[in-house]
Amino acid sequence: MTLFFLTAAPGAAIGSALRGLGPWGRWISAVAGAFALDLLVAEAMIATHRWSVTGGIVTIAVISVAGLLAPMVPARRLPGRAPGRRDSRRGHHPAPAPMLPQGPFTSADAFSVRRGSTLSITR
């Protein structure tokens, strides 16, 4: 039962934060993150000579609850800024990145940047 809690609680917290992934990617990331968090807490407790089973479970529980509550906190917007606009005062939008040439390349191909931020292939 304890091992299930140590995997499920941080896994649920990590999975709730990864909304952009698909179901399999979210599941795999949540399980891997849960094991990584368990190991980090155990290493920190051993390194500080504060090892205890109860302390480890409480630490994982606190981190998991904080991780579950974090996505529920609304994002703070700066005053005077419209949502979704990059710079509402100047209307500035950065230039798009240059596109890479399409097609098969070999290891002998080298990329060089010329004036005007265009990208060309030299052989």
Coordinates of C-alpha atoms in Angstrom, one line a residue:
M1 CA 0.0 0.0 0.0
T2 CA 2.8 2.4 0.8
L3 CA 4.6 1.7 -2.5
F4 CA 1.3 2.5 -4.3
F5 CA 1.0 5.8 -2.5
L6 CA 4.7 6.7 -3.2
T7 CA 4.1 6.1 -6.9
A8 CA 0.5 7.3 -7.3
A9 CA 0.5 10.6 -5.4
P10 CA 3.5 12.2 -7.1
G11 CA 2.4 10.6 -10.4
A12 CA -1.0 12.3 -10.2
A13 CA 0.6 15.6 -9.4
I14 CA 3.0 15.4 -12.3
G15 CA 0.3 14.1 -14.7
S16 CA -2.0 16.9 -13.8
A17 CA 0.7 19.4 -14.8
L18 CA 1.4 17.8 -18.2
R19 CA -1.9 18.6 -20.0
G20 CA -0.2 19.1 -23.3
L21 CA 0.9 15.4 -23.7
G22 CA -1.1 12.5 -25.0
P23 CA -2.4 9.8 -22.6
W24 CA 0.6 7.5 -23.0
G25 CA 3.2 10.3 -22.8
R26 CA 1.5 11.7 -19.7
W27 CA 1.3 8.3 -18.0
I28 CA 4.9 7.4 -18.8
S29 CA 6.2 10.8 -17.7
A30 CA 4.1 10.7 -14.5
V31 CA 5.5 7.3 -13.5
A32 CA 9.1 8.2 -14.3
G33 CA 8.7 11.5 -12.5
A34 CA 7.2 9.8 -9.4
F35 CA 10.1 7.4 -9.2
A36 CA 12.6 10.3 -9.7
L37 CA 10.9 12.3 -7.0
D38 CA 10.9 9.4 -4.6
L39 CA 14.6 8.9 -5.2
L40 CA 15.5 12.6 -4.8
V41 CA 13.6 12.7 -1.4
A42 CA 15.3 9.5 -0.2
E43 CA 18.8 10.8 -1.3
A44 CA 18.2 14.2 0.4
M45 CA 17.1 12.5 3.6
I46 CA 20.1 10.2 3.6
A47 CA 22.5 13.0 2.8
T48 CA 21.2 15.1 5.7
H49 CA 21.1 12.1 8.1
R50 CA 17.3 12.6 8.7
W51 CA 16.1 9.2 7.3
S52 CA 12.8 8.0 8.5
V53 CA 9.9 6.2 6.8
T54 CA 7.3 8.5 8.2
G55 CA 9.3 11.6 7.3
G56 CA 9.7 10.3 3.7
I57 CA 6.0 9.6 3.3
V58 CA 5.0 13.0 4.8
T59 CA 7.5 14.8 2.5
I60 CA 6.2 13.0 -0.6
A61 CA 2.6 13.8 0.5
V62 CA 3.4 17.5 0.9
I63 CA 5.2 17.8 -2.4
S64 CA 2.3 15.9 -4.1
V65 CA -0.4 18.1 -2.7
A66 CA 1.6 21.2 -3.7
G67 CA 2.0 19.8 -7.2
L68 CA -1.7 19.1 -7.4
L69 CA -2.7 22.5 -6.3
A70 CA -0.2 24.4 -8.4
P71 CA -2.1 24.1 -11.7
M72 CA -5.2 25.4 -10.0
V73 CA -3.6 28.8 -9.2
P74 CA -4.6 31.4 -11.8
A75 CA -1.8 32.9 -13.8
R76 CA -1.0 36.5 -12.8
R77 CA -1.1 39.0 -15.7
L78 CA 0.9 42.2 -15.7
P79 CA -1.3 45.3 -15.5
G80 CA -1.9 47.0 -18.8
R81 CA -1.1 44.0 -20.9
A82 CA -3.7 42.3 -23.1
P83 CA -3.7 38.5 -23.0
G84 CA -2.2 36.9 -26.1
R85 CA -0.4 40.0 -27.3
R86 CA 3.4 40.1 -27.4
D87 CA 3.9 43.8 -26.8
S88 CA 0.7 45.9 -26.8
R89 CA 2.5 49.2 -26.5
R90 CA 4.7 49.1 -29.6
G91 CA 3.1 46.4 -31.7
H92 CA 6.4 44.7 -32.0
H93 CA 6.5 41.1 -33.2
P94 CA 9.9 39.4 -33.6
A95 CA 10.9 38.3 -37.1
P96 CA 10.2 34.6 -37.9
A97 CA 13.1 32.3 -37.8
P98 CA 14.6 31.3 -41.2
M99 CA 13.3 28.0 -42.6
L100 CA 15.8 25.2 -43.1
P101 CA 16.2 23.8 -46.6
Q102 CA 14.2 20.7 -47.3
G103 CA 15.7 17.4 -48.6
P104 CA 18.2 14.8 -47.8
F105 CA 21.6 16.0 -46.5
T106 CA 24.9 14.3 -46.1
S107 CA 27.5 14.9 -43.4
A108 CA 29.5 16.8 -46.1
D109 CA 26.8 19.5 -46.3
A110 CA 27.5 22.7 -44.4
F111 CA 25.1 25.4 -43.5
S112 CA 26.1 29.0 -43.9
V113 CA 24.2 32.2 -43.1
R114 CA 24.3 35.1 -45.6
R115 CA 23.1 38.6 -45.4
G116 CA 19.4 39.1 -44.8
S117 CA 19.2 36.0 -42.5
T118 CA 18.7 33.5 -45.4
L119 CA 20.1 30.1 -45.0
S120 CA 21.8 28.2 -47.9
I121 CA 23.6 25.0 -48.3
T122 CA 27.2 24.9 -49.5
R123 CA 29.0 21.8 -50.5

